[in-house]
Tab-separated table of C-alpha atoms in Angstrom:
chain	number	residue	atom	x	y	z
Q	24	UNK	CA	19.874	-46.687	-24.688
Q	25	UNK	CA	17.334	-47.648	-21.981
Q	26	UNK	CA	19.262	-45.425	-19.526
Q	27	UNK	CA	19.001	-42.404	-21.851
Q	28	UNK	CA	15.294	-43.026	-22.379
Q	29	UNK	CA	14.654	-43.235	-18.629
Q	30	UNK	CA	16.711	-40.079	-18.068
Q	31	UNK	CA	14.617	-38.172	-20.611
Q	32	UNK	CA	11.403	-39.322	-18.935
Q	33	UNK	CA	12.763	-38.209	-15.552
Q	34	UNK	CA	13.766	-34.787	-16.887
Q	35	UNK	CA	10.348	-34.289	-18.457
Q	36	UNK	CA	8.733	-35.155	-15.145
Q	37	UNK	CA	10.892	-32.660	-13.249
Q	38	UNK	CA	10.140	-29.990	-15.846
Q	39	UNK	CA	6.411	-30.575	-15.506
Q	40	UNK	CA	6.588	-30.322	-11.704
Q	41	UNK	CA	8.518	-27.044	-11.829
Q	42	UNK	CA	6.336	-25.401	-14.472
Q	43	UNK	CA	3.632	-22.822	-13.994
Q	44	UNK	CA	2.137	-22.577	-10.536
Q	45	UNK	CA	-1.250	-24.067	-9.909
Q	46	UNK	CA	-4.116	-21.900	-8.686
Q	47	UNK	CA	-6.329	-21.758	-5.635
Q	48	UNK	CA	-9.996	-21.257	-6.396
Q	49	UNK	CA	-11.531	-18.820	-3.900
Q	50	UNK	CA	-14.964	-18.799	-5.540
Q	51	UNK	CA	-16.408	-21.009	-8.260
Q	52	UNK	CA	-19.716	-19.960	-9.717
Q	53	UNK	CA	-22.018	-19.218	-6.794
Q	54	UNK	CA	-20.091	-21.266	-4.237
Q	55	UNK	CA	-16.965	-20.984	-2.125
Q	56	UNK	CA	-15.148	-23.093	0.433
Q	57	UNK	CA	-13.592	-19.965	1.967
Q	58	UNK	CA	-14.426	-17.565	4.776
Q	59	UNK	CA	-12.668	-14.374	5.909
Q	60	UNK	CA	-10.877	-14.810	9.233
Q	61	UNK	CA	-10.014	-12.004	11.656
Q	62	UNK	CA	-7.958	-12.017	14.875
Q	63	UNK	CA	-9.864	-12.730	18.083
Q	64	UNK	CA	-9.772	-9.052	19.079
Q	65	UNK	CA	-9.597	-7.224	15.733
Q	66	UNK	CA	-8.775	-3.548	15.422
Q	67	UNK	CA	-11.128	-1.167	13.621
Q	68	UNK	CA	-8.795	-1.213	10.628
Q	69	UNK	CA	-8.819	-5.015	10.517
Q	70	UNK	CA	-12.621	-5.111	10.695
Q	71	UNK	CA	-12.943	-2.492	7.961
Q	72	UNK	CA	-10.354	-4.233	5.774
Q	73	UNK	CA	-12.316	-7.498	6.029
Q	74	UNK	CA	-15.567	-5.742	5.088
Q	75	UNK	CA	-13.950	-4.058	2.077
Q	76	UNK	CA	-12.584	-7.396	0.894
Q	77	UNK	CA	-15.939	-9.104	1.442
Q	78	UNK	CA	-17.758	-6.362	-0.468
Q	79	UNK	CA	-15.524	-6.466	-3.558
Q	80	UNK	CA	-15.541	-10.255	-3.738
Q	81	UNK	CA	-19.330	-10.188	-3.655
Q	82	UNK	CA	-19.543	-7.424	-6.276
Q	83	UNK	CA	-17.274	-9.385	-8.609
Q	84	UNK	CA	-18.544	-12.931	-8.032
Q	85	UNK	CA	-21.913	-12.642	-6.325
Q	86	UNK	CA	-20.562	-14.743	-3.442
Q	87	UNK	CA	-20.527	-13.279	0.059
Q	88	UNK	CA	-17.832	-14.821	2.222
Q	89	UNK	CA	-18.628	-14.952	5.914
Q	90	UNK	CA	-16.418	-12.921	8.273
Q	91	UNK	CA	-15.508	-14.878	11.416
Q	92	UNK	CA	-12.951	-14.929	14.203
Q	93	UNK	CA	-10.049	-17.182	13.299
Q	94	UNK	CA	-10.877	-19.678	16.077
Q	95	UNK	CA	-14.369	-20.024	14.614
Q	96	UNK	CA	-13.297	-20.928	11.064
Q	97	UNK	CA	-15.308	-23.948	9.901
Q	98	UNK	CA	-14.616	-23.749	6.160
Q	99	UNK	CA	-11.857	-25.892	4.589
Q	100	UNK	CA	-9.817	-22.725	3.968
Q	101	UNK	CA	-9.927	-19.011	4.739
Q	102	UNK	CA	-8.564	-15.604	3.846
Q	103	UNK	CA	-6.778	-14.456	7.009
Q	104	UNK	CA	-6.800	-10.663	7.381
Q	105	UNK	CA	-4.528	-8.779	9.785
Q	106	UNK	CA	-2.525	-9.900	12.796
Q	107	UNK	CA	-3.873	-13.441	13.029
Q	108	UNK	CA	-2.019	-16.460	14.408
Q	109	UNK	CA	-1.329	-17.460	10.805
Q	110	UNK	CA	0.553	-14.206	10.287
Q	111	UNK	CA	2.829	-15.073	13.187
Q	112	UNK	CA	3.863	-18.245	11.370
Q	113	UNK	CA	4.872	-16.643	8.079
Q	114	UNK	CA	6.171	-13.353	9.527
Q	115	UNK	CA	8.078	-13.991	12.771
Q	116	UNK	CA	8.923	-10.297	13.156
Q	117	UNK	CA	7.002	-7.252	11.947
Q	118	UNK	CA	6.415	-5.918	8.485
Q	119	UNK	CA	7.887	-2.466	7.837
Q	120	UNK	CA	5.639	0.542	8.368
Q	121	UNK	CA	2.913	0.758	5.663
Q	122	UNK	CA	4.101	-2.447	3.975
Q	123	UNK	CA	1.764	-5.299	3.088
Q	124	UNK	CA	2.165	-8.961	2.218
Q	125	UNK	CA	-0.101	-11.277	0.229
Q	126	UNK	CA	0.849	-14.918	0.743
Q	127	UNK	CA	-0.658	-18.332	0.212
Q	128	UNK	CA	0.023	-20.937	2.896
Q	129	UNK	CA	-1.382	-24.324	2.029
Q	130	UNK	CA	-4.957	-23.573	0.960
Q	131	UNK	CA	-5.172	-20.337	2.976
Q	132	UNK	CA	-4.579	-16.820	1.736
Q	133	UNK	CA	-3.042	-14.296	4.131
Q	134	UNK	CA	-3.282	-10.521	3.795
Q	135	UNK	CA	-0.974	-8.846	6.316
Q	136	UNK	CA	0.022	-5.233	6.914
Q	137	UNK	CA	2.635	-3.205	8.753
Q	138	UNK	CA	1.788	-0.325	11.053
Q	139	UNK	CA	-0.191	2.559	9.647
Q	140	UNK	CA	-2.464	1.581	6.756
Q	141	UNK	CA	-0.408	-1.282	5.388
Q	142	UNK	CA	-3.259	-3.764	5.798
Q	143	UNK	CA	-5.864	-1.802	3.834
Q	144	UNK	CA	-3.212	-1.111	1.181
Q	145	UNK	CA	-2.776	-4.869	0.883
Q	146	UNK	CA	-6.514	-5.441	0.571
Q	147	UNK	CA	-6.820	-2.933	-2.260
Q	148	UNK	CA	-3.725	-4.368	-3.965
Q	149	UNK	CA	-5.434	-7.780	-3.925
Q	150	UNK	CA	-8.700	-6.281	-5.209
Q	151	UNK	CA	-6.951	-4.608	-8.117
Q	152	UNK	CA	-4.544	-7.377	-9.080
Q	153	UNK	CA	-6.642	-10.511	-8.582
Q	154	UNK	CA	-10.229	-9.286	-8.824
Q	155	UNK	CA	-9.339	-6.859	-11.607
Q	156	UNK	CA	-11.202	-3.850	-10.180
Q	157	UNK	CA	-10.006	-0.339	-11.010
Q	158	UNK	CA	-10.310	2.946	-9.125
Q	159	UNK	CA	-9.200	5.558	-11.627
Q	160	UNK	CA	-10.475	8.749	-9.989
Q	161	UNK	CA	-12.957	10.101	-7.452
Q	162	UNK	CA	-15.747	7.952	-8.871
Q	163	UNK	CA	-16.977	4.456	-7.993
Q	164	UNK	CA	-14.550	1.674	-8.813
Q	165	UNK	CA	-15.203	-0.490	-11.847
Q	166	UNK	CA	-15.564	-4.160	-10.909
Q	167	UNK	CA	-15.566	-7.012	-13.456
Q	168	UNK	CA	-17.919	-9.984	-13.250
Q	169	UNK	CA	-15.958	-13.138	-12.449
Q	170	UNK	CA	-17.121	-16.716	-12.818
Q	171	UNK	CA	-14.176	-17.794	-10.698
Q	172	UNK	CA	-11.828	-15.939	-8.376
Q	173	UNK	CA	-8.393	-17.553	-8.400
Q	174	UNK	CA	-4.921	-16.798	-7.039
Q	175	UNK	CA	-1.591	-18.570	-7.696
Q	176	UNK	CA	-0.900	-21.226	-5.100
Q	177	UNK	CA	2.682	-19.956	-4.765
Q	178	UNK	CA	1.621	-16.349	-4.196
Q	179	UNK	CA	4.056	-14.387	-2.046
Q	180	UNK	CA	4.052	-10.671	-2.685
Q	181	UNK	CA	5.366	-7.939	-0.401
Q	182	UNK	CA	5.417	-4.230	-1.103
Q	183	UNK	CA	5.832	-0.897	0.633
Q	184	UNK	CA	5.711	2.696	-0.652
Q	185	UNK	CA	9.095	4.095	-1.602
Q	186	UNK	CA	8.406	7.484	0.049
Q	187	UNK	CA	7.236	7.933	3.643
Q	188	UNK	CA	5.068	10.913	2.646
Q	189	UNK	CA	3.058	10.832	-0.588
Q	190	UNK	CA	0.516	13.468	-1.575
Q	191	UNK	CA	-0.945	14.506	-4.904
Q	192	UNK	CA	-2.962	17.672	-4.348
Q	193	UNK	CA	-5.892	17.293	-6.738
Q	194	UNK	CA	-9.672	16.937	-6.209
Q	195	UNK	CA	-9.386	13.136	-6.523
Q	196	UNK	CA	-7.718	12.983	-3.122
Q	197	UNK	CA	-10.916	14.118	-1.431
Q	198	UNK	CA	-12.200	10.579	-2.004
Q	199	UNK	CA	-11.101	8.500	1.039
Q	200	UNK	CA	-11.179	5.236	-0.918
Q	201	UNK	CA	-9.063	6.755	-3.690
Q	202	UNK	CA	-6.419	7.669	-1.107
Q	203	UNK	CA	-6.261	4.176	0.380
Q	204	UNK	CA	-6.470	2.429	-2.974
Q	205	UNK	CA	-3.479	4.386	-4.285
Q	206	UNK	CA	-1.616	4.631	-0.977
Q	207	UNK	CA	-1.757	8.421	-0.913
Q	208	UNK	CA	-1.900	10.752	2.088
Q	209	UNK	CA	-3.205	14.209	2.961
Q	210	UNK	CA	-1.303	16.805	4.934
Q	211	UNK	CA	-4.489	17.509	6.911
Q	212	UNK	CA	-4.240	13.987	8.352
Q	213	UNK	CA	-0.510	14.093	9.118
Q	214	UNK	CA	0.343	17.664	10.081
Q	215	UNK	CA	-0.867	19.445	13.183
Q	216	UNK	CA	0.503	22.644	11.670
Q	217	UNK	CA	1.293	22.872	7.957
Q	218	UNK	CA	3.438	25.003	5.685
Q	219	UNK	CA	3.995	28.697	6.373
Q	220	UNK	CA	3.382	28.850	10.102
Q	221	UNK	CA	5.161	31.817	11.711
Q	222	UNK	CA	1.971	33.853	11.799
Q	223	UNK	CA	0.113	30.945	13.418
Q	224	UNK	CA	2.716	30.498	16.120
Q	225	UNK	CA	3.207	34.192	16.927
Q	226	UNK	CA	0.268	36.018	15.259
Q	227	UNK	CA	1.100	39.554	14.146
Q	228	UNK	CA	-2.494	40.569	14.787
Q	229	UNK	CA	-2.004	39.711	18.449
Q	230	UNK	CA	1.525	40.900	19.184
Q	231	UNK	CA	2.856	43.341	16.566
Q	232	UNK	CA	1.420	46.584	17.972
Q	233	UNK	CA	2.651	45.942	21.501
Q	234	UNK	CA	5.800	43.987	20.683
Q	235	UNK	CA	7.174	44.917	17.258
Q	236	UNK	CA	10.547	43.542	18.388
Q	237	UNK	CA	9.103	40.037	17.947
Q	238	UNK	CA	9.148	40.582	14.193
Q	239	UNK	CA	11.750	41.032	11.478
Q	240	UNK	CA	13.945	44.093	11.502
Q	241	UNK	CA	13.998	45.077	7.816
Q	242	UNK	CA	16.173	48.024	6.820
Q	243	UNK	CA	16.037	49.324	10.375
Q	244	UNK	CA	12.250	48.990	10.801
Q	245	UNK	CA	10.339	46.114	12.408
Q	246	UNK	CA	7.841	44.608	9.983
Q	247	UNK	CA	5.357	41.730	10.473
Q	248	UNK	CA	6.713	39.880	7.414
Q	249	UNK	CA	8.706	37.276	9.387
Q	250	UNK	CA	9.765	36.597	12.979
Q	251	UNK	CA	12.898	37.687	14.791
Q	252	UNK	CA	14.219	34.231	15.550
Q	253	UNK	CA	16.818	35.399	18.067
Q	254	UNK	CA	14.178	36.957	20.334
Q	255	UNK	CA	13.745	34.765	23.423
Q	256	UNK	CA	10.093	35.694	23.873
Q	257	UNK	CA	9.361	34.510	20.320
Q	258	UNK	CA	10.770	31.101	21.193
Q	259	UNK	CA	8.773	30.956	24.454
Q	260	UNK	CA	5.494	31.928	22.748
Q	261	UNK	CA	6.065	29.476	19.890
Q	262	UNK	CA	6.745	26.586	22.280
Q	263	UNK	CA	3.651	27.397	24.328
Q	264	UNK	CA	1.501	27.569	21.183
Q	265	UNK	CA	2.849	24.251	19.927
Q	266	UNK	CA	2.224	22.579	23.307
Q	267	UNK	CA	-1.382	23.745	23.239
Q	268	UNK	CA	-1.912	22.538	19.678
Q	269	UNK	CA	-0.210	19.202	20.337
Q	270	UNK	CA	-2.437	18.586	23.328
Q	271	UNK	CA	-5.495	19.275	21.189
Q	272	UNK	CA	-4.203	17.100	18.316
Q	273	UNK	CA	-2.102	14.277	19.801
Q	274	UNK	CA	-2.309	12.072	16.691
Q	275	UNK	CA	-0.571	14.535	14.360
Q	276	UNK	CA	2.837	13.326	13.200
Q	277	UNK	CA	4.426	16.501	11.818
Q	278	UNK	CA	4.476	20.110	13.025
Q	279	UNK	CA	5.646	22.922	10.773
Q	280	UNK	CA	7.800	25.778	12.015
Q	281	UNK	CA	8.248	27.600	8.737
Q	282	UNK	CA	8.643	31.156	7.415
Q	283	UNK	CA	5.639	33.079	6.146
Q	284	UNK	CA	5.107	33.208	2.389
Q	285	UNK	CA	6.610	36.695	2.339
Q	286	UNK	CA	9.914	38.529	1.940
Q	287	UNK	CA	11.714	40.659	4.507
Q	288	UNK	CA	13.818	38.474	6.789
Q	289	UNK	CA	15.215	39.739	10.073
Q	290	UNK	CA	18.433	41.762	9.864
Q	291	UNK	CA	18.938	42.376	13.575
Q	292	UNK	CA	22.495	41.911	14.851
Q	293	UNK	CA	21.867	38.486	16.427
Q	294	UNK	CA	20.022	36.956	13.431
Q	295	UNK	CA	22.454	38.487	10.951
Q	296	UNK	CA	25.475	37.114	12.804
Q	297	UNK	CA	24.169	33.547	12.511
Q	298	UNK	CA	23.164	34.029	8.872
Q	299	UNK	CA	26.543	35.513	7.959
Q	300	UNK	CA	28.349	32.663	9.684
Q	301	UNK	CA	26.265	30.032	7.843
Q	302	UNK	CA	26.147	31.874	4.518
Q	303	UNK	CA	22.346	31.806	4.286
Q	304	UNK	CA	19.199	33.083	6.009
Q	305	UNK	CA	18.487	29.415	6.726
Q	306	UNK	CA	21.159	29.695	9.427
Q	307	UNK	CA	18.974	31.535	11.940
Q	308	UNK	CA	15.999	29.415	10.818
Q	309	UNK	CA	17.675	26.066	11.540
Q	310	UNK	CA	19.109	27.334	14.835
Q	311	UNK	CA	15.576	28.281	15.926
Q	312	UNK	CA	13.935	25.124	14.564
Q	313	UNK	CA	16.549	22.956	16.287
Q	314	UNK	CA	15.642	24.547	19.621
Q	315	UNK	CA	11.971	23.775	18.968
Q	316	UNK	CA	12.840	20.204	17.985
Q	317	UNK	CA	14.779	19.672	21.214
Q	318	UNK	CA	11.746	20.843	23.184
Q	319	UNK	CA	9.610	18.190	21.451
Q	320	UNK	CA	11.937	15.204	20.889
Q	321	UNK	CA	9.023	12.807	20.271
Q	322	UNK	CA	7.597	14.942	17.429
Q	323	UNK	CA	8.714	15.571	13.859
Q	324	UNK	CA	9.290	19.263	13.157
Q	325	UNK	CA	9.229	20.389	9.518
Q	326	UNK	CA	10.446	23.633	8.031
Q	327	UNK	CA	10.814	25.237	4.601
Q	328	UNK	CA	13.863	25.606	2.380
Q	329	UNK	CA	11.948	28.070	0.237
Q	330	UNK	CA	12.590	31.561	-1.082
Q	331	UNK	CA	15.218	33.289	1.039
Q	332	UNK	CA	15.858	30.116	3.104
Q	333	UNK	CA	16.441	27.740	0.171
Q	334	UNK	CA	20.241	27.502	0.557
Q	335	UNK	CA	21.578	25.080	3.149
Q	336	UNK	CA	23.728	26.279	6.068
Q	337	UNK	CA	27.455	25.664	5.836
Q	338	UNK	CA	27.773	23.536	8.955
Q	339	UNK	CA	24.608	23.788	11.072
Q	340	UNK	CA	22.922	20.386	10.915
Q	341	UNK	CA	19.193	19.960	11.540
Q	342	UNK	CA	18.270	17.833	14.548
Q	343	UNK	CA	17.359	14.195	13.870
Q	344	UNK	CA	13.613	14.942	14.240
Q	345	UNK	CA	13.689	17.911	11.838
Q	346	UNK	CA	12.502	17.502	8.237
Q	347	UNK	CA	13.443	19.994	5.528
Q	348	UNK	CA	10.857	20.797	2.849
Q	349	UNK	CA	12.740	21.763	-0.338
Q	350	UNK	CA	10.965	23.815	-2.996
Q	351	UNK	CA	11.637	23.668	-6.749
Q	352	UNK	CA	9.404	26.647	-7.494
Q	353	UNK	CA	11.928	28.390	-9.764
Q	354	UNK	CA	12.434	25.468	-12.159
Q	355	UNK	CA	10.713	25.045	-15.519
Q	356	UNK	CA	8.899	21.743	-16.013
Q	357	UNK	CA	9.202	20.855	-19.703
Q	358	UNK	CA	12.482	19.006	-19.074
Q	359	UNK	CA	13.430	16.676	-16.189
Q	360	UNK	CA	14.759	18.372	-13.060
Q	361	UNK	CA	17.982	16.365	-13.418
Q	362	UNK	CA	18.879	18.231	-16.636
Q	363	UNK	CA	16.710	21.377	-16.789
Q	364	UNK	CA	19.082	24.408	-16.643
Q	365	UNK	CA	16.690	26.472	-14.507
Q	366	UNK	CA	16.694	23.678	-11.896
Q	367	UNK	CA	20.447	23.964	-11.270
Q	368	UNK	CA	19.924	25.845	-7.997
Q	369	UNK	CA	17.408	23.236	-6.849
Q	370	UNK	CA	19.805	20.388	-7.665
Q	371	UNK	CA	22.482	22.145	-5.659
Q	372	UNK	CA	20.051	22.639	-2.759
Q	373	UNK	CA	19.241	18.905	-2.769
Q	374	UNK	CA	22.953	18.114	-2.675
Q	375	UNK	CA	23.859	20.616	0.038
Q	376	UNK	CA	20.896	19.872	2.322
Q	377	UNK	CA	21.432	16.157	1.728
Q	378	UNK	CA	24.968	16.499	3.105
Q	379	UNK	CA	23.493	17.799	6.387
Q	380	UNK	CA	20.462	15.545	6.863
Q	381	UNK	CA	18.667	12.545	5.413
Q	382	UNK	CA	15.261	14.000	6.296
Q	383	UNK	CA	14.294	15.744	3.067
Q	384	UNK	CA	10.844	16.316	1.580
Q	385	UNK	CA	10.115	18.054	-1.729
Q	386	UNK	CA	7.338	20.548	-2.439
Q	387	UNK	CA	6.781	19.901	-6.136
Q	388	UNK	CA	4.671	22.000	-8.523
Q	389	UNK	CA	2.789	20.101	-11.214
Q	390	UNK	CA	0.235	22.535	-12.615
Q	391	UNK	CA	-0.072	25.978	-14.184
Q	392	UNK	CA	-1.028	28.231	-11.272
Q	393	UNK	CA	-2.029	31.242	-13.365
Q	394	UNK	CA	-4.662	29.104	-15.118
Q	395	UNK	CA	-5.355	25.577	-13.898
Q	396	UNK	CA	-6.925	24.605	-17.239
Q	397	UNK	CA	-3.993	25.812	-19.335
Q	398	UNK	CA	-1.843	23.071	-20.923
Q	399	UNK	CA	1.210	22.341	-18.781
Q	400	UNK	CA	3.954	20.341	-20.564
Q	401	UNK	CA	5.123	18.092	-17.739
Q	402	UNK	CA	3.411	14.742	-18.347
Q	403	UNK	CA	6.629	13.265	-19.731
Q	404	UNK	CA	8.773	14.597	-16.871
Q	405	UNK	CA	6.743	13.182	-13.966
Q	406	UNK	CA	8.584	9.862	-13.924
Q	407	UNK	CA	12.162	11.133	-14.324
Q	408	UNK	CA	11.502	13.689	-11.594
Q	409	UNK	CA	10.259	11.021	-9.179
Q	410	UNK	CA	13.311	8.944	-10.034
Q	411	UNK	CA	15.531	11.948	-9.348
Q	412	UNK	CA	13.941	12.355	-5.926
Q	413	UNK	CA	14.371	8.695	-5.085
Q	414	UNK	CA	17.977	8.583	-6.270
Q	415	UNK	CA	18.819	11.639	-4.174
Q	416	UNK	CA	17.387	10.359	-0.917
Q	417	UNK	CA	14.175	12.394	-0.811
Q	418	UNK	CA	11.795	10.810	1.717
Q	419	UNK	CA	8.516	12.518	0.862
Q	420	UNK	CA	6.786	14.429	-1.935
Q	421	UNK	CA	3.982	16.989	-1.871
Q	422	UNK	CA	2.931	17.238	-5.526
Q	423	UNK	CA	0.902	20.433	-5.620
Q	424	UNK	CA	-1.733	20.350	-8.317
Q	425	UNK	CA	-4.898	22.437	-8.429
Q	426	UNK	CA	-6.137	21.435	-4.971
Q	427	UNK	CA	-9.931	21.285	-4.785
Q	428	UNK	CA	-10.226	22.981	-8.181
Q	429	UNK	CA	-10.276	21.021	-11.430
Q	430	UNK	CA	-7.053	21.242	-13.462
Q	431	UNK	CA	-5.889	20.165	-16.915
Q	432	UNK	CA	-5.573	16.341	-17.038
Q	433	UNK	CA	-6.204	16.320	-13.281
Q	434	UNK	CA	-7.371	12.701	-13.148
Q	435	UNK	CA	-4.510	11.413	-15.303
Q	436	UNK	CA	-1.812	13.364	-13.486
Q	437	UNK	CA	-3.104	12.302	-10.092
Q	438	UNK	CA	-3.236	8.658	-11.193
Q	439	UNK	CA	0.274	8.636	-12.658
Q	440	UNK	CA	1.836	10.458	-9.727
Q	441	UNK	CA	0.134	8.124	-7.250
Q	442	UNK	CA	1.619	5.132	-9.068
Q	443	UNK	CA	5.069	6.702	-9.312
Q	444	UNK	CA	5.123	7.692	-5.646
Q	445	UNK	CA	4.799	4.008	-4.831
Q	446	UNK	CA	7.142	2.723	-7.539
Q	447	UNK	CA	9.021	5.178	-9.738
Q	448	UNK	CA	10.322	2.372	-11.997
Q	449	UNK	CA	6.909	1.504	-13.440
Q	450	UNK	CA	6.411	1.653	-17.191
Q	451	UNK	CA	4.363	4.833	-17.564
Q	452	UNK	CA	3.315	4.278	-21.181
Q	453	UNK	CA	0.966	1.300	-20.612
Q	454	UNK	CA	-0.318	2.955	-17.413
Q	455	UNK	CA	-1.230	6.043	-19.426
Q	456	UNK	CA	-2.826	4.039	-22.229
Q	457	UNK	CA	-4.867	1.990	-19.757
Q	458	UNK	CA	-6.090	5.145	-18.049
Q	459	UNK	CA	-7.005	6.872	-21.312
Q	460	UNK	CA	-9.028	3.852	-22.420
Q	461	UNK	CA	-10.712	3.024	-19.122
Q	462	UNK	CA	-11.441	6.509	-17.812
Q	463	UNK	CA	-11.667	9.019	-20.652
Q	464	UNK	CA	-12.725	6.439	-23.232
């Protein structure tokens, strides 16, 4: 009997020890035993991340934590931001690109980030989750008043966006903090040349009168609708133009070599032979783009599977540094793309292009272009569409809303898409309800 009694006491003790995690108190009332620690030679991003964290803690608690170099920490504990020596202990290697980690080690809190903007993403994740601030749209964030700022003492959270390219094209994205808070991007920051680019590479206004052979032969007549991609001079001019632009913009990641937003592809004997062999006008396009990609092996070259180039070639594979932008412009949006009958061609394009390359982006359309304020019945299809993209290996999404112009439910759509681009498995219903209450009221 005594043995059973002692065993019960022991089990209760073990249960108590393995129960809910305790908490670290970062601030208590108007005091704190913490500072914010940076590496000895911090980058601009690390310095800015520390200032953002300092600012939001002060706005929420009234306490301003001092920012110091990690060797100068005199407080009992600190929040270590960036590539500090502490990071080297908990992360022997490197975090993935754009990933972040929040982790408690002893009494210290570490906020670490992978290359790109992973660190500032981690700071804003901490601000939202543990301070309780919200940044719903292109307006100042709402910050609660906290008597105490606490975090679990077993905190270990790591996250990275599920797509390498994430853009929601609404006015909200003109707010730099909104972009970083929601881990969104802008094509202006990533692309040196975007979208329909033939006329930028070989401008018809410059060359068409003197060299009509540079342009598409349509029904026996050269027209400045598209380029003749089998013309050697076109390739030479395009490479020279790209070299000049790349020199002027060395930080750009992607460079578009894509057809104009026009009809009338080239029907000359050389272009037609490639297209006939590959069963699509994308045949001559990919052959040309592959040559460009080989000339710039350290750059990412994007092109458009759009309009007359939407079908994938039979056998011609894009080079490893070529990204294909698929368009779903012909599909209705009131049902998910996975089941919508009018999206059958798009689903087939995803399958066929996916058999040739893993570098696929999608140009998605999420608004009513004839009238941005007109109701557009796609709020319930945003999540299943993002899940379809993820399940089919899509690496990036350009969700084209109303751009700089206000559109119907612009703030809500932008907010939901931003969340889904980072995690398409989120429960959209409570996200929507929270937004409706906190933003629209």
